[in-house]
């Protein structure tokens, strides 16, 4: 399958800081692709290099089979992490401008922009100034701007950050719909739950390096089979001493067990049944979150991630 | 190219639609109109004919004085005013002597205070006495009127003295003998041609140009800088860079704002051209104010304006791209502004010594070239090779500047947080 994006042996240093360190990954065409990693992992730097906003020190990046150029950029819908609008501009004019710098004629861009505003429920606001809109509406305008010009590829940096659940859901549905029509979608996030729900493939980067990548199902099965979720009534602290159990994550009502390689989950179930009533016992593939924490985490980082997840 | 055009389009429409643009655009012509027409209008308003009473004890001076005034009024008044104000807006009234001159004055004094009389002139009989001639007026701060009356009277008095001294000559010969002299000032240029011009004329004509240059370069440079700061603080830069290259963005911005500038200057020029047609009598004043507007000078001015525009907007763009707020930009922009202020403040020096070594050297420093060269060309046109050399140097400088600024811009526009130091910025420019 052709690649929407190829990143090959890319390095980027800012001063003494290695933001991206020998990074290589491929984004297949037509997929929803998650660029995952904790804050400061190099996600935004990577995206900026893909968009030719900054240039790598070394290495090669191909987008839609080509070196980055204005022509290529015209086929990409881009939503950066820092996304703003001209506050004093009317929103339809804003869209007209953003569409026109993707190569469209202003009149055509205006028409397309108006279509998107109608679709997003902002049709009546098209002659209002950006500063008059609520934050949620501004987010919708930004989304509309990224969708202009019928892009073949969407590159979204932390697209869901700061969105309320209604907008998040709306946007997610829109992305899925576009993906079904063949649009490749790449987005970065540190929210594993979202990524887990919608990604076909992922790359997890940490400190500028690839930690793991591939199709989500494959990644999960590589780490899978050895996790068990359970709900029990009595005390299960004995499990911590069980030789087949590597880790116990206590979430209060439910517990998650990571089993040692080769351990049969049935053996654990048998051991449990002897001691306490079991309400639920499920062999699960680990959540992306668990894999993420496992791969990325020393304790401090885990804490940071949990806090961020709870804020998001 | 398409993208640059689209950026130009947005910049242009966005700015031209703003109220502040029109206010700014109209203020300058209004000031110009006020400066040119104001004094004329004031003169007209105040010169509903001024009545001046003359108490002449000799009985011989009133007639010649009035003749003199009328003759001069006819010579100096503009065409359209000749009929309306035969004696240059002054009407003399002879007051018959009632006893002494002082008694006569006391009798009509009240009229001076009642607006009827602008002034009263008292002439005693002793032409050699120091206190023989007196001027009583409500307004003694009108030296022009006073001086006209004085010199008219002086002629009359000299004629009378000669008559009393029995110098025989016909009045016409006497008048010719008494004619005063004025220096006619010529400016000798390097090529040896002479043109008639006074220093003050040269100074003001040139200053007008230099000031226009200073104002527009500063105004539009800062407009470019503000635009970039606004895009940074609205966090819109990265959105734009998803579709545009930094060079396209910078070029479009500089050209777009430049086009707004040309629109504005076009409006100014149109005002200057249309104004004389609307107001008869303004043409003379306009012509002298725009004496410097020879086509060749205008062409040079335009060339140096464009060079200066690209040079300074690029510098201001660099300042805008590395700062996060206008407060932060204040410090960094001041050296750029200084480069504009210094030559303007030194206009007097350059106009008085246009071919001194200092002027010649300074005019070859690209940052000062536009303003100083315009001064030199307006006062004492330098040899062509010097002008061409300065243009060449400036073009070279602009080329290097754009390359450096494009690099600074590329890095700066995505930087938030601490402003980089000047050495850091220079390192970016070289990288």
PDB file of N, CA, C and O in Angstrom, chain A residues 48 51-53 55 70 73 78 80 82-87 89 93-94 96-98 100-101 103-104, chain B residues 2-3 6-7 9-10 14 17 230-231 234-236 238-245 248 410 414 416:
ATOM      1  N   UNK A  48       5.197  19.552  12.343  1.00  0.00           N
ATOM      2  CA  UNK A  48       5.668  20.766  11.670  1.00  0.00           C
ATOM      3  C   UNK A  48       6.654  20.442  10.559  1.00  0.00           C
ATOM      4  O   UNK A  48       6.687  21.119   9.534  1.00  0.00           O
ATOM      5  N   UNK A  51       4.719  19.242   7.625  1.00  0.00           N
ATOM      6  CA  UNK A  51       4.065  20.370   6.950  1.00  0.00           C
ATOM      7  C   UNK A  51       5.077  21.355   6.366  1.00  0.00           C
ATOM      8  O   UNK A  51       4.686  22.411   5.868  1.00  0.00           O
ATOM      9  N   UNK A  52       6.365  21.045   6.456  1.00  0.00           N
ATOM     10  CA  UNK A  52       7.407  21.924   5.914  1.00  0.00           C
ATOM     11  C   UNK A  52       7.389  23.307   6.562  1.00  0.00           C
ATOM     12  O   UNK A  52       7.736  24.309   5.946  1.00  0.00           O
ATOM     13  N   UNK A  53       6.956  23.361   7.809  1.00  0.00           N
ATOM     14  CA  UNK A  53       6.997  24.640   8.519  1.00  0.00           C
ATOM     15  C   UNK A  53       8.378  24.805   9.127  1.00  0.00           C
ATOM     16  O   UNK A  53       8.943  25.882   9.150  1.00  0.00           O
ATOM     17  N   UNK A  55      12.333  22.700   9.009  1.00  0.00           N
ATOM     18  CA  UNK A  55      13.026  21.722   8.178  1.00  0.00           C
ATOM     19  C   UNK A  55      13.855  20.804   9.060  1.00  0.00           C
ATOM     20  O   UNK A  55      14.474  21.265  10.027  1.00  0.00           O
ATOM     21  N   UNK A  70       4.259  23.777  -1.866  1.00  0.00           N
ATOM     22  CA  UNK A  70       2.962  24.456  -1.814  1.00  0.00           C
ATOM     23  C   UNK A  70       1.885  23.609  -2.466  1.00  0.00           C
ATOM     24  O   UNK A  70       0.752  23.555  -2.013  1.00  0.00           O
ATOM     25  N   UNK A  73       0.954  20.957  -0.097  1.00  0.00           N
ATOM     26  CA  UNK A  73       0.213  21.532   1.022  1.00  0.00           C
ATOM     27  C   UNK A  73      -1.235  21.815   0.648  1.00  0.00           C
ATOM     28  O   UNK A  73      -2.128  21.777   1.485  1.00  0.00           O
ATOM     29  N   UNK A  78      -4.869  21.000   7.449  1.00  0.00           N
ATOM     30  CA  UNK A  78      -3.948  21.052   8.580  1.00  0.00           C
ATOM     31  C   UNK A  78      -4.585  21.813   9.730  1.00  0.00           C
ATOM     32  O   UNK A  78      -5.099  22.921   9.565  1.00  0.00           O
ATOM     33  N   UNK A  80      -3.203  22.937  13.266  1.00  0.00           N
ATOM     34  CA  UNK A  80      -2.077  22.905  14.205  1.00  0.00           C
ATOM     35  C   UNK A  80      -2.563  22.972  15.654  1.00  0.00           C
ATOM     36  O   UNK A  80      -3.743  23.244  15.904  1.00  0.00           O
ATOM     37  N   UNK A  82      -1.506  25.179  17.865  1.00  0.00           N
ATOM     38  CA  UNK A  82      -1.788  26.597  18.092  1.00  0.00           C
ATOM     39  C   UNK A  82      -2.658  27.057  16.946  1.00  0.00           C
ATOM     40  O   UNK A  82      -2.163  27.399  15.887  1.00  0.00           O
ATOM     41  N   UNK A  83      -3.958  27.045  17.143  1.00  0.00           N
ATOM     42  CA  UNK A  83      -4.791  27.427  16.005  1.00  0.00           C
ATOM     43  C   UNK A  83      -5.615  28.646  16.365  1.00  0.00           C
ATOM     44  O   UNK A  83      -6.363  28.654  17.324  1.00  0.00           O
ATOM     45  N   UNK A  84      -5.439  29.673  15.558  1.00  0.00           N
ATOM     46  CA  UNK A  84      -6.185  30.903  15.811  1.00  0.00           C
ATOM     47  C   UNK A  84      -6.876  31.358  14.559  1.00  0.00           C
ATOM     48  O   UNK A  84      -6.802  30.719  13.515  1.00  0.00           O
ATOM     49  N   UNK A  85      -7.581  32.462  14.697  1.00  0.00           N
ATOM     50  CA  UNK A  85      -8.285  33.058  13.562  1.00  0.00           C
ATOM     51  C   UNK A  85      -8.012  34.555  13.619  1.00  0.00           C
ATOM     52  O   UNK A  85      -7.644  35.082  14.666  1.00  0.00           O
ATOM     53  N   UNK A  86      -8.192  35.229  12.494  1.00  0.00           N
ATOM     54  CA  UNK A  86      -8.117  36.689  12.525  1.00  0.00           C
ATOM     55  C   UNK A  86      -9.332  37.188  13.269  1.00  0.00           C
ATOM     56  O   UNK A  86     -10.460  37.042  12.796  1.00  0.00           O
ATOM     57  N   UNK A  87      -9.123  37.773  14.411  1.00  0.00           N
ATOM     58  CA  UNK A  87     -10.255  38.126  15.270  1.00  0.00           C
ATOM     59  C   UNK A  87     -11.211  39.127  14.633  1.00  0.00           C
ATOM     60  O   UNK A  87     -12.405  39.109  14.883  1.00  0.00           O
ATOM     61  N   UNK A  89     -11.859  39.549  11.459  1.00  0.00           N
ATOM     62  CA  UNK A  89     -12.402  39.203  10.144  1.00  0.00           C
ATOM     63  C   UNK A  89     -13.756  38.535  10.282  1.00  0.00           C
ATOM     64  O   UNK A  89     -14.024  37.848  11.257  1.00  0.00           O
ATOM     65  N   UNK A  93     -15.290  35.403   5.297  1.00  0.00           N
ATOM     66  CA  UNK A  93     -14.107  35.965   4.639  1.00  0.00           C
ATOM     67  C   UNK A  93     -12.850  35.224   5.065  1.00  0.00           C
ATOM     68  O   UNK A  93     -11.926  34.992   4.286  1.00  0.00           O
ATOM     69  N   UNK A  94     -12.834  34.876   6.342  1.00  0.00           N
ATOM     70  CA  UNK A  94     -11.706  34.116   6.877  1.00  0.00           C
ATOM     71  C   UNK A  94     -11.572  32.796   6.109  1.00  0.00           C
ATOM     72  O   UNK A  94     -10.490  32.411   5.688  1.00  0.00           O
ATOM     73  N   UNK A  96     -12.820  32.114   3.179  1.00  0.00           N
ATOM     74  CA  UNK A  96     -12.500  32.424   1.785  1.00  0.00           C
ATOM     75  C   UNK A  96     -10.985  32.570   1.630  1.00  0.00           C
ATOM     76  O   UNK A  96     -10.378  32.013   0.717  1.00  0.00           O
ATOM     77  N   UNK A  97     -10.377  33.288   2.580  1.00  0.00           N
ATOM     78  CA  UNK A  97      -8.930  33.479   2.521  1.00  0.00           C
ATOM     79  C   UNK A  97      -8.189  32.151   2.701  1.00  0.00           C
ATOM     80  O   UNK A  97      -7.286  31.810   1.944  1.00  0.00           O
ATOM     81  N   UNK A  98      -8.621  31.377   3.706  1.00  0.00           N
ATOM     82  CA  UNK A  98      -7.907  30.133   3.961  1.00  0.00           C
ATOM     83  C   UNK A  98      -8.045  29.143   2.811  1.00  0.00           C
ATOM     84  O   UNK A  98      -7.115  28.406   2.507  1.00  0.00           O
ATOM     85  N   UNK A 100      -8.452  30.112  -0.295  1.00  0.00           N
ATOM     86  CA  UNK A 100      -7.742  30.653  -1.452  1.00  0.00           C
ATOM     87  C   UNK A 100      -6.241  30.391  -1.356  1.00  0.00           C
ATOM     88  O   UNK A 100      -5.583  30.238  -2.379  1.00  0.00           O
ATOM     89  N   UNK A 101      -5.682  30.338  -0.146  1.00  0.00           N
ATOM     90  CA  UNK A 101      -4.243  30.055  -0.070  1.00  0.00           C
ATOM     91  C   UNK A 101      -3.953  28.561  -0.207  1.00  0.00           C
ATOM     92  O   UNK A 101      -2.809  28.142  -0.160  1.00  0.00           O
ATOM     93  N   UNK A 103      -4.979  27.330  -2.993  1.00  0.00           N
ATOM     94  CA  UNK A 103      -4.952  27.253  -4.449  1.00  0.00           C
ATOM     95  C   UNK A 103      -6.287  27.508  -5.114  1.00  0.00           C
ATOM     96  O   UNK A 103      -6.369  27.551  -6.333  1.00  0.00           O
ATOM     97  N   UNK A 104      -7.369  27.683  -4.323  1.00  0.00           N
ATOM     98  CA  UNK A 104      -8.673  27.899  -4.946  1.00  0.00           C
ATOM     99  C   UNK A 104      -8.834  29.366  -5.337  1.00  0.00           C
ATOM    100  O   UNK A 104      -8.141  30.232  -4.823  1.00  0.00           O
TER     101      UNK A 104
ATOM    102  N   UNK B   2       0.171  32.456  -6.863  1.00  0.00           N
ATOM    103  CA  UNK B   2      -1.240  32.556  -6.492  1.00  0.00           C
ATOM    104  C   UNK B   2      -1.365  32.878  -4.993  1.00  0.00           C
ATOM    105  O   UNK B   2      -2.118  33.765  -4.594  1.00  0.00           O
ATOM    106  N   UNK B   3      -0.581  32.146  -4.212  1.00  0.00           N
ATOM    107  CA  UNK B   3      -0.671  32.347  -2.769  1.00  0.00           C
ATOM    108  C   UNK B   3      -0.268  33.752  -2.353  1.00  0.00           C
ATOM    109  O   UNK B   3      -0.909  34.363  -1.506  1.00  0.00           O
ATOM    110  N   UNK B   6      -2.987  36.054  -3.045  1.00  0.00           N
ATOM    111  CA  UNK B   6      -4.096  35.930  -2.101  1.00  0.00           C
ATOM    112  C   UNK B   6      -3.771  36.639  -0.784  1.00  0.00           C
ATOM    113  O   UNK B   6      -4.652  37.232  -0.160  1.00  0.00           O
ATOM    114  N   UNK B   7      -2.502  36.559  -0.378  1.00  0.00           N
ATOM    115  CA  UNK B   7      -2.116  37.263   0.852  1.00  0.00           C
ATOM    116  C   UNK B   7      -2.198  38.769   0.623  1.00  0.00           C
ATOM    117  O   UNK B   7      -2.717  39.515   1.464  1.00  0.00           O
ATOM    118  N   UNK B   9      -4.114  40.288  -1.431  1.00  0.00           N
ATOM    119  CA  UNK B   9      -5.534  40.610  -1.502  1.00  0.00           C
ATOM    120  C   UNK B   9      -6.127  40.784  -0.100  1.00  0.00           C
ATOM    121  O   UNK B   9      -6.819  41.750   0.196  1.00  0.00           O
ATOM    122  N   UNK B  10      -5.819  39.815   0.772  1.00  0.00           N
ATOM    123  CA  UNK B  10      -6.373  39.897   2.114  1.00  0.00           C
ATOM    124  C   UNK B  10      -5.861  41.127   2.850  1.00  0.00           C
ATOM    125  O   UNK B  10      -6.628  41.870   3.457  1.00  0.00           O
ATOM    126  N   UNK B  14      -8.387  44.060   3.863  1.00  0.00           N
ATOM    127  CA  UNK B  14      -8.544  44.172   5.304  1.00  0.00           C
ATOM    128  C   UNK B  14      -8.224  45.594   5.778  1.00  0.00           C
ATOM    129  O   UNK B  14      -8.914  46.148   6.616  1.00  0.00           O
ATOM    130  N   UNK B  17     -10.539  48.552   4.173  1.00  0.00           N
ATOM    131  CA  UNK B  17     -11.912  48.591   4.677  1.00  0.00           C
ATOM    132  C   UNK B  17     -12.006  49.201   6.067  1.00  0.00           C
ATOM    133  O   UNK B  17     -13.095  49.457   6.560  1.00  0.00           O
ATOM    134  N   UNK B 230       0.112  40.694  15.415  1.00  0.00           N
ATOM    135  CA  UNK B 230      -1.281  40.286  15.591  1.00  0.00           C
ATOM    136  C   UNK B 230      -1.443  38.808  15.234  1.00  0.00           C
ATOM    137  O   UNK B 230      -2.083  38.049  15.956  1.00  0.00           O
ATOM    138  N   UNK B 231      -0.810  38.413  14.123  1.00  0.00           N
ATOM    139  CA  UNK B 231      -0.925  37.019  13.718  1.00  0.00           C
ATOM    140  C   UNK B 231      -0.272  36.099  14.738  1.00  0.00           C
ATOM    141  O   UNK B 231      -0.724  34.989  14.980  1.00  0.00           O
ATOM    142  N   UNK B 234      -2.584  36.080  17.881  1.00  0.00           N
ATOM    143  CA  UNK B 234      -3.812  35.322  17.623  1.00  0.00           C
ATOM    144  C   UNK B 234      -3.521  33.860  17.323  1.00  0.00           C
ATOM    145  O   UNK B 234      -4.427  33.101  17.009  1.00  0.00           O
ATOM    146  N   UNK B 235      -2.268  33.515  17.368  1.00  0.00           N
ATOM    147  CA  UNK B 235      -1.850  32.120  17.110  1.00  0.00           C
ATOM    148  C   UNK B 235      -2.330  31.645  15.745  1.00  0.00           C
ATOM    149  O   UNK B 235      -2.829  30.533  15.612  1.00  0.00           O
ATOM    150  N   UNK B 236      -2.219  32.509  14.777  1.00  0.00           N
ATOM    151  CA  UNK B 236      -2.741  32.126  13.477  1.00  0.00           C
ATOM    152  C   UNK B 236      -1.619  31.772  12.519  1.00  0.00           C
ATOM    153  O   UNK B 236      -1.826  31.191  11.463  1.00  0.00           O
ATOM    154  N   UNK B 238       0.724  29.525  12.492  1.00  0.00           N
ATOM    155  CA  UNK B 238       0.946  28.139  12.104  1.00  0.00           C
ATOM    156  C   UNK B 238      -0.157  27.652  11.158  1.00  0.00           C
ATOM    157  O   UNK B 238       0.095  26.855  10.263  1.00  0.00           O
ATOM    158  N   UNK B 239      -1.371  28.165  11.383  1.00  0.00           N
ATOM    159  CA  UNK B 239      -2.465  27.802  10.480  1.00  0.00           C
ATOM    160  C   UNK B 239      -2.115  28.239   9.061  1.00  0.00           C
ATOM    161  O   UNK B 239      -2.261  27.486   8.101  1.00  0.00           O
ATOM    162  N   UNK B 240      -1.607  29.482   8.955  1.00  0.00           N
ATOM    163  CA  UNK B 240      -1.264  30.005   7.631  1.00  0.00           C
ATOM    164  C   UNK B 240      -0.119  29.212   7.014  1.00  0.00           C
ATOM    165  O   UNK B 240      -0.103  28.936   5.823  1.00  0.00           O
ATOM    166  N   UNK B 241       0.849  28.847   7.873  1.00  0.00           N
ATOM    167  CA  UNK B 241       2.021  28.156   7.341  1.00  0.00           C
ATOM    168  C   UNK B 241       1.684  26.742   6.885  1.00  0.00           C
ATOM    169  O   UNK B 241       2.471  26.106   6.198  1.00  0.00           O
ATOM    170  N   UNK B 242       0.498  26.264   7.265  1.00  0.00           N
ATOM    171  CA  UNK B 242       0.057  24.984   6.738  1.00  0.00           C
ATOM    172  C   UNK B 242      -0.242  25.065   5.248  1.00  0.00           C
ATOM    173  O   UNK B 242      -0.255  24.051   4.565  1.00  0.00           O
ATOM    174  N   UNK B 243      -0.493  26.277   4.760  1.00  0.00           N
ATOM    175  CA  UNK B 243      -0.777  26.438   3.339  1.00  0.00           C
ATOM    176  C   UNK B 243       0.271  27.271   2.611  1.00  0.00           C
ATOM    177  O   UNK B 243       0.417  27.167   1.410  1.00  0.00           O
ATOM    178  N   UNK B 244       0.962  28.136   3.363  1.00  0.00           N
ATOM    179  CA  UNK B 244       1.888  29.081   2.744  1.00  0.00           C
ATOM    180  C   UNK B 244       3.310  28.801   3.197  1.00  0.00           C
ATOM    181  O   UNK B 244       3.519  28.315   4.297  1.00  0.00           O
ATOM    182  N   UNK B 245       4.275  29.182   2.354  1.00  0.00           N
ATOM    183  CA  UNK B 245       5.648  29.167   2.855  1.00  0.00           C
ATOM    184  C   UNK B 245       5.880  30.500   3.567  1.00  0.00           C
ATOM    185  O   UNK B 245       5.207  31.478   3.278  1.00  0.00           O
ATOM    186  N   UNK B 248       6.339  33.290   1.163  1.00  0.00           N
ATOM    187  CA  UNK B 248       5.111  33.766   0.522  1.00  0.00           C
ATOM    188  C   UNK B 248       4.354  34.704   1.463  1.00  0.00           C
ATOM    189  O   UNK B 248       3.860  35.748   1.050  1.00  0.00           O
ATOM    190  N   UNK B 410      11.290  33.014   9.451  1.00  0.00           N
ATOM    191  CA  UNK B 410      10.944  31.603   9.487  1.00  0.00           C
ATOM    192  C   UNK B 410      11.038  31.032  10.897  1.00  0.00           C
ATOM    193  O   UNK B 410      10.184  30.266  11.328  1.00  0.00           O
ATOM    194  N   UNK B 414       7.399  31.344  14.820  1.00  0.00           N
ATOM    195  CA  UNK B 414       6.861  30.224  15.599  1.00  0.00           C
ATOM    196  C   UNK B 414       7.366  30.236  17.034  1.00  0.00           C
ATOM    197  O   UNK B 414       7.051  29.359  17.813  1.00  0.00           O
ATOM    198  N   UNK B 416       7.449  31.480  20.723  1.00  0.00           N
ATOM    199  CA  UNK B 416       6.727  32.212  21.737  1.00  0.00           C
ATOM    200  C   UNK B 416       7.604  32.206  22.965  1.00  0.00           C
ATOM    201  O   UNK B 416       8.602  31.514  23.027  1.00  0.00           O
TER     202      UNK B 416
END
